[in-house]
Tab-separated table of C-alpha atoms and ligand atoms in Angstrom:
chain	number	residue	atom	x	y	z
D	90	MET	CA	74.563	96.009	114.363
D	91	ALA	CA	78.246	95.719	115.408
D	92	PHE	CA	79.849	97.882	112.703
D	93	ASP	CA	81.048	101.436	113.175
D	94	ARG	CA	84.193	101.679	110.995
D	95	LYS	CA	85.002	104.284	108.383
D	96	HIS	CA	87.635	102.164	106.650
D	97	LEU	CA	88.564	98.496	106.134
D	98	LEU	CA	92.328	98.432	106.112
D	99	GLY	CA	92.981	94.883	107.446
D	100	MET	CA	91.646	92.044	109.527
D	101	ASP	CA	94.080	92.857	112.377
D	102	GLY	CA	91.902	94.310	115.105
D	103	VAL	CA	88.522	93.542	113.502
D	104	THR	CA	86.347	92.008	116.198
D	105	ARG	CA	84.411	88.754	116.175
D	106	GLU	CA	81.124	90.761	116.265
D	107	GLU	CA	82.207	92.899	113.300
D	108	ILE	CA	83.200	89.779	111.329
D	109	LEU	CA	79.874	88.166	112.045
D	110	THR	CA	78.040	91.299	110.963
D	111	ILE	CA	79.909	91.346	107.647
D	112	LEU	CA	79.310	87.582	107.104
D	113	ASP	CA	75.605	87.771	107.980
D	114	THR	CA	75.141	90.893	105.785
D	115	ALA	CA	76.944	89.111	102.904
D	116	ARG	CA	74.564	86.219	103.280
D	117	SER	CA	71.629	88.610	102.671
D	118	PHE	CA	73.346	90.005	99.596
D	119	ARG	CA	74.075	86.481	98.367
D	120	GLU	CA	70.355	85.924	98.219
D	121	ILE	CA	69.919	89.072	96.175
D	122	LEU	CA	72.551	87.768	93.710
D	123	GLU	CA	70.373	84.734	93.095
D	124	ARG	CA	67.416	86.910	91.946
D	125	PRO	CA	66.554	87.569	88.290
D	126	ILE	CA	67.188	91.336	88.969
D	127	LYS	CA	70.442	91.435	90.911
D	128	ARG	CA	70.452	95.146	91.802
D	129	VAL	CA	69.438	97.151	94.883
D	130	PRO	CA	69.407	100.990	95.260
D	131	THR	CA	71.552	100.851	98.433
D	132	LEU	CA	74.509	103.043	97.195
D	133	GLN	CA	72.550	105.183	94.771
D	134	GLY	CA	74.147	108.664	94.635
D	135	LYS	CA	77.500	107.392	96.009
D	136	THR	CA	80.663	107.418	93.858
D	137	VAL	CA	83.287	104.695	94.278
D	138	VAL	CA	86.824	104.892	92.783
D	139	ASN	CA	88.655	101.644	92.137
D	140	LEU	CA	92.313	102.490	92.284
D	141	PHE	CA	94.470	99.559	91.070
D	142	PHE	CA	98.165	100.129	91.012
D	143	GLU	CA	98.838	96.353	90.727
D	144	PRO	CA	97.330	93.759	88.422
D	145	SER	CA	94.119	92.021	89.523
D	146	THR	CA	91.409	89.887	87.962
D	147	ARG	CA	89.186	88.667	90.751
D	148	THR	CA	89.327	91.507	93.227
D	149	ARG	CA	88.903	94.265	90.688
D	150	ILE	CA	86.003	92.664	88.857
D	151	SER	CA	84.387	91.550	92.091
D	152	PHE	CA	84.440	95.062	93.570
D	153	GLU	CA	83.205	96.566	90.357
D	154	LEU	CA	80.346	94.085	90.203
D	155	ALA	CA	79.509	94.649	93.875
D	156	GLU	CA	79.362	98.412	93.337
D	157	LYS	CA	77.111	97.987	90.276
D	158	ARG	CA	74.799	95.611	92.179
D	159	LEU	CA	74.502	98.360	94.855
D	160	SER	CA	73.709	101.019	92.172
D	161	ALA	CA	76.886	103.137	92.972
D	162	ASP	CA	78.561	105.317	90.328
D	163	ILE	CA	81.975	103.896	89.519
D	164	ILE	CA	85.298	105.266	88.366
D	165	ASN	CA	87.961	102.746	87.415
D	166	PHE	CA	91.562	103.997	87.597
D	167	THR	CA	94.454	102.064	86.136
D	168	ALA	CA	97.884	103.329	87.060
D	169	SER	CA	99.477	102.381	83.713
D	170	ALA	CA	97.006	104.714	81.838
D	171	SER	CA	97.274	107.673	84.312
D	172	SER	CA	99.445	110.581	85.198
D	173	VAL	CA	101.287	108.293	87.609
D	174	LYS	CA	103.314	107.474	84.496
D	175	LYS	CA	104.367	111.192	84.463
D	176	GLY	CA	105.552	111.106	88.068
D	177	GLU	CA	102.396	111.995	89.995
D	178	THR	CA	102.401	110.606	93.570
D	179	LEU	CA	99.739	108.356	95.128
D	180	ILE	CA	98.752	111.128	97.445
D	181	ASP	CA	98.392	113.773	94.737
D	182	THR	CA	96.528	111.287	92.539
D	183	VAL	CA	93.961	110.549	95.248
D	184	ARG	CA	93.609	114.174	96.357
D	185	ASN	CA	92.803	115.152	92.773
D	186	ILE	CA	90.262	112.363	92.422
D	187	GLU	CA	88.664	113.307	95.755
D	188	ALA	CA	88.394	116.919	94.576
D	189	MET	CA	85.921	115.530	92.002
D	190	LYS	CA	83.659	114.584	94.955
D	191	ILE	CA	83.921	110.863	95.446
D	192	ASP	CA	82.708	108.914	98.501
D	193	MET	CA	84.722	105.678	98.619
D	194	VAL	CA	88.122	104.463	97.457
D	195	VAL	CA	89.071	100.852	96.860
D	196	VAL	CA	92.840	100.619	96.574
D	197	ARG	CA	95.343	97.968	95.624
D	198	HIS	CA	98.999	98.957	95.824
D	199	SER	CA	102.324	97.117	95.939
D	200	SER	CA	103.411	99.140	99.000
D	201	PRO	CA	102.341	97.816	102.422
D	202	GLY	CA	100.485	100.663	104.235
D	203	ALA	CA	99.410	102.585	101.109
D	204	PRO	CA	95.670	102.424	102.067
D	205	HIS	CA	96.545	103.506	105.609
D	206	LEU	CA	98.412	106.545	104.143
D	207	LEU	CA	95.345	107.460	102.139
D	208	THR	CA	93.107	107.656	105.232
D	209	ARG	CA	95.333	110.508	106.438
D	210	VAL	CA	94.750	112.659	103.359
D	211	VAL	CA	91.233	111.985	102.148
D	212	ASP	CA	87.763	112.044	103.762
D	213	ALA	CA	86.433	109.165	101.668
D	214	ASN	CA	85.990	105.631	103.034
D	215	VAL	CA	89.082	103.545	102.137
D	216	ILE	CA	89.010	99.797	101.463
D	217	ASN	CA	92.224	97.864	101.181
D	218	ALA	CA	92.095	95.554	98.159
D	219	GLY	CA	95.610	94.232	98.827
D	220	ASP	CA	98.702	96.191	99.938
D	221	GLY	CA	101.964	94.431	99.079
D	222	GLY	CA	102.592	91.457	101.378
D	223	HIS	CA	100.679	93.048	104.257
D	224	GLU	CA	96.870	92.444	104.169
D	225	HIS	CA	93.948	91.544	101.817
D	226	PRO	CA	90.971	91.743	104.187
D	227	THR	CA	88.103	91.147	101.751
D	228	GLN	CA	89.873	87.938	100.527
D	229	ALA	CA	90.025	86.687	104.101
D	230	LEU	CA	86.330	87.543	104.608
D	231	LEU	CA	85.278	85.682	101.482
D	232	ASP	CA	87.430	82.748	102.529
D	233	MET	CA	85.732	82.746	105.978
D	234	MET	CA	82.298	83.049	104.374
D	235	THR	CA	83.104	80.017	102.129
D	236	ILE	CA	84.169	77.947	105.136
D	237	ARG	CA	81.188	79.013	107.280
D	238	GLU	CA	78.616	78.355	104.471
D	239	LYS	CA	80.200	74.907	103.727
D	240	LEU	CA	80.970	73.704	107.261
D	241	GLY	CA	78.413	75.665	109.266
D	242	THR	CA	80.952	77.339	111.612
D	243	LEU	CA	84.507	78.730	111.943
D	244	GLU	CA	84.872	77.906	115.599
D	245	GLY	CA	87.039	74.821	116.154
D	246	ILE	CA	87.614	74.280	112.421
D	247	THR	CA	91.211	73.427	111.482
D	248	VAL	CA	92.420	75.522	108.516
D	249	ALA	CA	95.850	74.828	106.983
D	250	LEU	CA	97.427	77.674	104.940
D	251	VAL	CA	99.951	75.935	102.672
D	252	GLY	CA	102.689	77.663	100.609
D	253	ASP	CA	104.400	80.984	100.582
D	254	ILE	CA	103.323	82.396	103.931
D	255	SER	CA	106.061	85.057	104.112
D	256	HIS	CA	105.012	87.043	101.071
D	257	SER	CA	101.242	86.388	101.291
D	258	ARG	CA	98.787	89.132	102.310
D	259	VAL	CA	96.021	86.503	102.028
D	260	ALA	CA	97.793	84.422	104.687
D	261	MET	CA	98.134	87.385	107.061
D	262	SER	CA	94.511	88.487	106.768
D	263	ASN	CA	93.277	84.879	107.084
D	264	ILE	CA	95.392	84.301	110.247
D	265	TYR	CA	93.950	87.410	111.941
D	266	GLY	CA	90.401	86.683	110.916
D	267	LEU	CA	90.370	82.928	111.565
D	268	ARG	CA	92.070	83.215	114.966
D	269	THR	CA	89.563	85.885	115.991
D	270	MET	CA	86.728	83.487	115.027
D	271	GLY	CA	88.181	80.607	117.054
D	272	ALA	CA	89.562	78.475	114.238
D	273	ARG	CA	92.704	76.463	114.651
D	274	VAL	CA	95.232	77.686	112.076
D	275	LEU	CA	98.220	75.623	110.768
D	276	VAL	CA	100.761	77.179	108.421
D	277	CYS	CA	102.941	74.938	106.285
D	278	GLY	CA	105.663	75.588	103.755
D	279	PRO	CA	109.408	75.573	103.242
D	280	SER	CA	111.189	77.140	106.271
D	281	THR	CA	112.452	79.921	103.906
D	282	LEU	CA	108.825	80.935	103.204
D	283	ILE	CA	107.521	81.011	106.768
D	284	PRO	CA	108.152	84.208	108.829
D	285	LYS	CA	110.138	83.815	112.042
D	286	GLU	CA	108.061	83.978	115.236
D	287	ILE	CA	104.782	83.617	113.329
D	288	GLU	CA	103.628	81.372	116.244
D	289	ARG	CA	103.061	84.693	118.109
D	290	LEU	CA	99.931	85.103	115.944
D	291	GLY	CA	98.499	81.929	117.479
D	292	VAL	CA	99.289	79.592	114.608
D	293	GLU	CA	100.993	76.206	114.562
D	294	VAL	CA	103.984	75.814	112.140
D	295	TYR	CA	104.622	72.745	109.980
D	296	TYR	CA	107.242	72.100	107.336
D	297	ASN	CA	105.748	68.781	106.068
D	298	VAL	CA	102.455	68.984	104.254
D	299	ASP	CA	101.852	65.247	104.720
D	300	GLU	CA	101.590	65.878	108.508
D	301	VAL	CA	99.045	68.645	107.987
D	302	ILE	CA	96.621	66.949	105.614
D	303	PRO	CA	95.307	64.371	108.113
D	304	GLN	CA	94.583	67.118	110.685
D	305	ALA	CA	92.842	69.695	108.480
D	306	ASP	CA	89.203	70.424	107.592
D	307	VAL	CA	90.324	73.037	105.031
D	308	LEU	CA	93.417	73.445	102.905
D	309	ASN	CA	93.871	77.042	101.683
D	310	ILE	CA	96.632	76.698	99.121
D	311	LEU	CA	98.650	79.797	98.401
D	312	ARG	CA	100.514	80.817	95.284
D	313	LEU	CA	104.297	81.279	95.330
D	314	GLN	CA	104.546	85.061	95.184
D	315	LEU	CA	107.533	85.018	92.883
D	316	GLU	CA	107.172	88.773	92.151
D	317	ARG	CA	107.827	89.535	95.878
D	318	GLN	CA	110.542	86.938	96.542
D	319	ARG	CA	114.231	87.316	96.359
D	320	LYS	CA	115.943	84.450	94.465
D	321	GLY	CA	117.090	81.228	96.140
D	322	LEU	CA	114.257	80.608	98.625
D	323	PHE	CA	113.678	77.098	97.159
D	324	PRO	CA	115.674	75.101	94.594
D	325	SER	CA	113.108	74.877	91.779
D	326	LEU	CA	109.346	74.841	91.029
D	327	ARG	CA	109.518	71.145	90.400
D	328	GLU	CA	111.083	70.458	93.790
D	329	TYR	CA	108.499	72.800	95.443
D	330	HIS	CA	105.722	70.758	93.739
D	331	ASN	CA	107.283	67.477	94.916
D	332	TYR	CA	107.420	68.550	98.529
D	333	PHE	CA	104.474	70.917	98.943
D	334	GLY	CA	102.274	70.620	95.863
D	335	ILE	CA	98.725	69.327	96.697
D	336	THR	CA	98.019	66.345	94.565
D	337	ARG	CA	95.305	63.679	94.538
D	338	GLU	CA	97.825	61.106	95.953
D	339	ARG	CA	98.562	63.446	98.892
D	340	LEU	CA	94.881	63.949	99.583
D	341	GLU	CA	94.446	60.224	100.169
D	342	LYS	CA	95.994	60.878	103.592
D	343	ALA	CA	93.029	63.053	104.613
D	344	THR	CA	90.883	61.636	107.374
D	345	ARG	CA	87.792	63.594	106.252
D	346	LYS	CA	86.489	65.288	103.141
D	347	LEU	CA	88.680	68.359	102.876
D	348	LEU	CA	87.663	71.718	101.486
D	349	ILE	CA	90.240	72.768	98.907
D	350	MET	CA	90.550	76.538	98.614
D	351	HIS	CA	92.821	78.869	96.638
D	352	PRO	CA	92.615	82.654	96.424
D	353	GLY	CA	93.887	82.662	92.810
D	354	PRO	CA	95.571	83.145	90.541
D	355	MET	CA	96.533	79.461	90.563
D	356	ASN	CA	99.745	77.967	89.190
D	357	ARG	CA	98.500	74.532	88.182
D	358	GLY	CA	101.200	71.925	88.507
D	359	VAL	CA	103.094	73.961	91.114
D	360	GLU	CA	101.171	74.514	94.368
D	361	ILE	CA	98.149	72.545	93.229
D	362	SER	CA	97.614	69.849	90.620
D	363	SER	CA	94.884	70.273	87.981
D	364	ASP	CA	92.965	67.231	89.181
D	365	VAL	CA	92.723	68.659	92.702
D	366	ALA	CA	91.822	72.152	91.486
D	367	ASP	CA	88.974	70.737	89.442
D	368	SER	CA	87.913	68.029	91.947
D	369	ASP	CA	84.681	67.842	93.946
D	370	HIS	CA	86.777	68.856	96.989
D	371	SER	CA	87.418	72.229	95.415
D	372	VAL	CA	85.398	75.329	96.327
D	373	ILE	CA	87.701	77.680	94.452
D	374	LEU	CA	85.070	79.112	92.168
D	375	GLU	CA	82.544	79.315	95.002
D	376	GLN	CA	85.020	81.514	96.846
D	377	VAL	CA	84.898	83.903	93.863
D	378	THR	CA	81.039	83.968	93.991
D	379	TYR	CA	81.017	84.622	97.695
D	380	GLY	CA	83.512	87.446	97.050
D	381	VAL	CA	80.938	89.616	95.330
D	382	ALA	CA	78.533	89.271	98.330
D	383	ILE	CA	81.333	90.067	100.764
D	384	ARG	CA	82.338	93.151	98.912
D	385	MET	CA	78.693	94.308	98.712
D	386	ALA	CA	78.473	93.832	102.482
D	387	VAL	CA	81.692	95.779	103.170
D	388	LEU	CA	80.693	98.726	100.885
D	389	TYR	CA	77.193	98.784	102.421
D	390	LEU	CA	78.448	98.736	106.020
D	391	LEU	CA	81.167	101.305	105.510
D	392	ALA	CA	78.625	103.605	103.823
D	393	GLY	CA	76.585	103.523	107.019
D	394	GLY	CA	74.499	100.474	106.428
D	395	LYS	CA	71.321	102.389	107.214
D	396	SER	CA	68.972	101.414	104.347
D	397	GLU	CA	67.123	98.113	104.298
D	398	ILE	CA	68.664	95.312	102.313
D	399	ASN	CA	65.835	94.327	100.071
N	35	CP	N1	92.687	86.739	95.039
N	35	CP	C1	93.096	87.873	94.366
N	35	CP	O1	93.408	88.845	94.983
N	35	CP	O2	93.114	87.693	93.033
N	35	CP	P1	93.456	88.914	92.013
N	35	CP	O3	94.902	89.251	92.168
N	35	CP	O4	93.100	88.419	90.625
N	35	CP	O5	92.602	90.105	92.367
């Protein structure tokens, strides 16, 4: 089995063999999730802390469910209800929690690099659940699992990431993972929302979504990260929708049946119209389902992955 990591901090540097191991392990867990009793004793005796310093619906619930399905003990930490409010630092918070004998930390933080910092001060396994605009590795893995389960492969598939590329940790992790797996990656959005020199990561840049749609097998539509943007990067949400919003009319330019993906949360009527989000092209809710299996696989493999998955 090609997996010998202590932490999962990003997709940058994760090998093809490691990605395949995670995706194949997640497929086994996906089968367990279809059973009447959706629980295995794999992480019995392990304690996982979910440290969320930023809001989350999908990632937080998905990790918690994955940990429960693996029989781990779980501590949920919410910054707004903690001593962080009294000035305690991230490092002191985590050192104190680790002193209570925990094994794994899942962390979401608005500062890029926060999970990396934690690996220097704690012995526990650290999983990045999103660090600012930097990386969101388990989102990229569940996106890749969705594409592979739906289209049979990642190799040679054309995936277009459409929207706010500059502020998106989902985009960065998808680019690293998809390029490693041999996919062609197009990025498309307003020039103000595409990082300079992003071509160096092996992607092709487009500023016109109507040129991208006929080439793509998959559209992964990204939210405008308004909370991370400075003002003035585009004139208005209405104008953004007119130029980059994915609508049913635009999809008529597709040359094959496209997979429509979105990591959530969606802004309906901005980056995606409701009829597209709810269409039979959309695999947005399936992404969420695969997310639990991916997080089970990551937790299992980081914990040593020694017990049988049964
Ligand atoms: N995709 C994603 O990270 O969603 P949440 O912010 O709800 O966790």
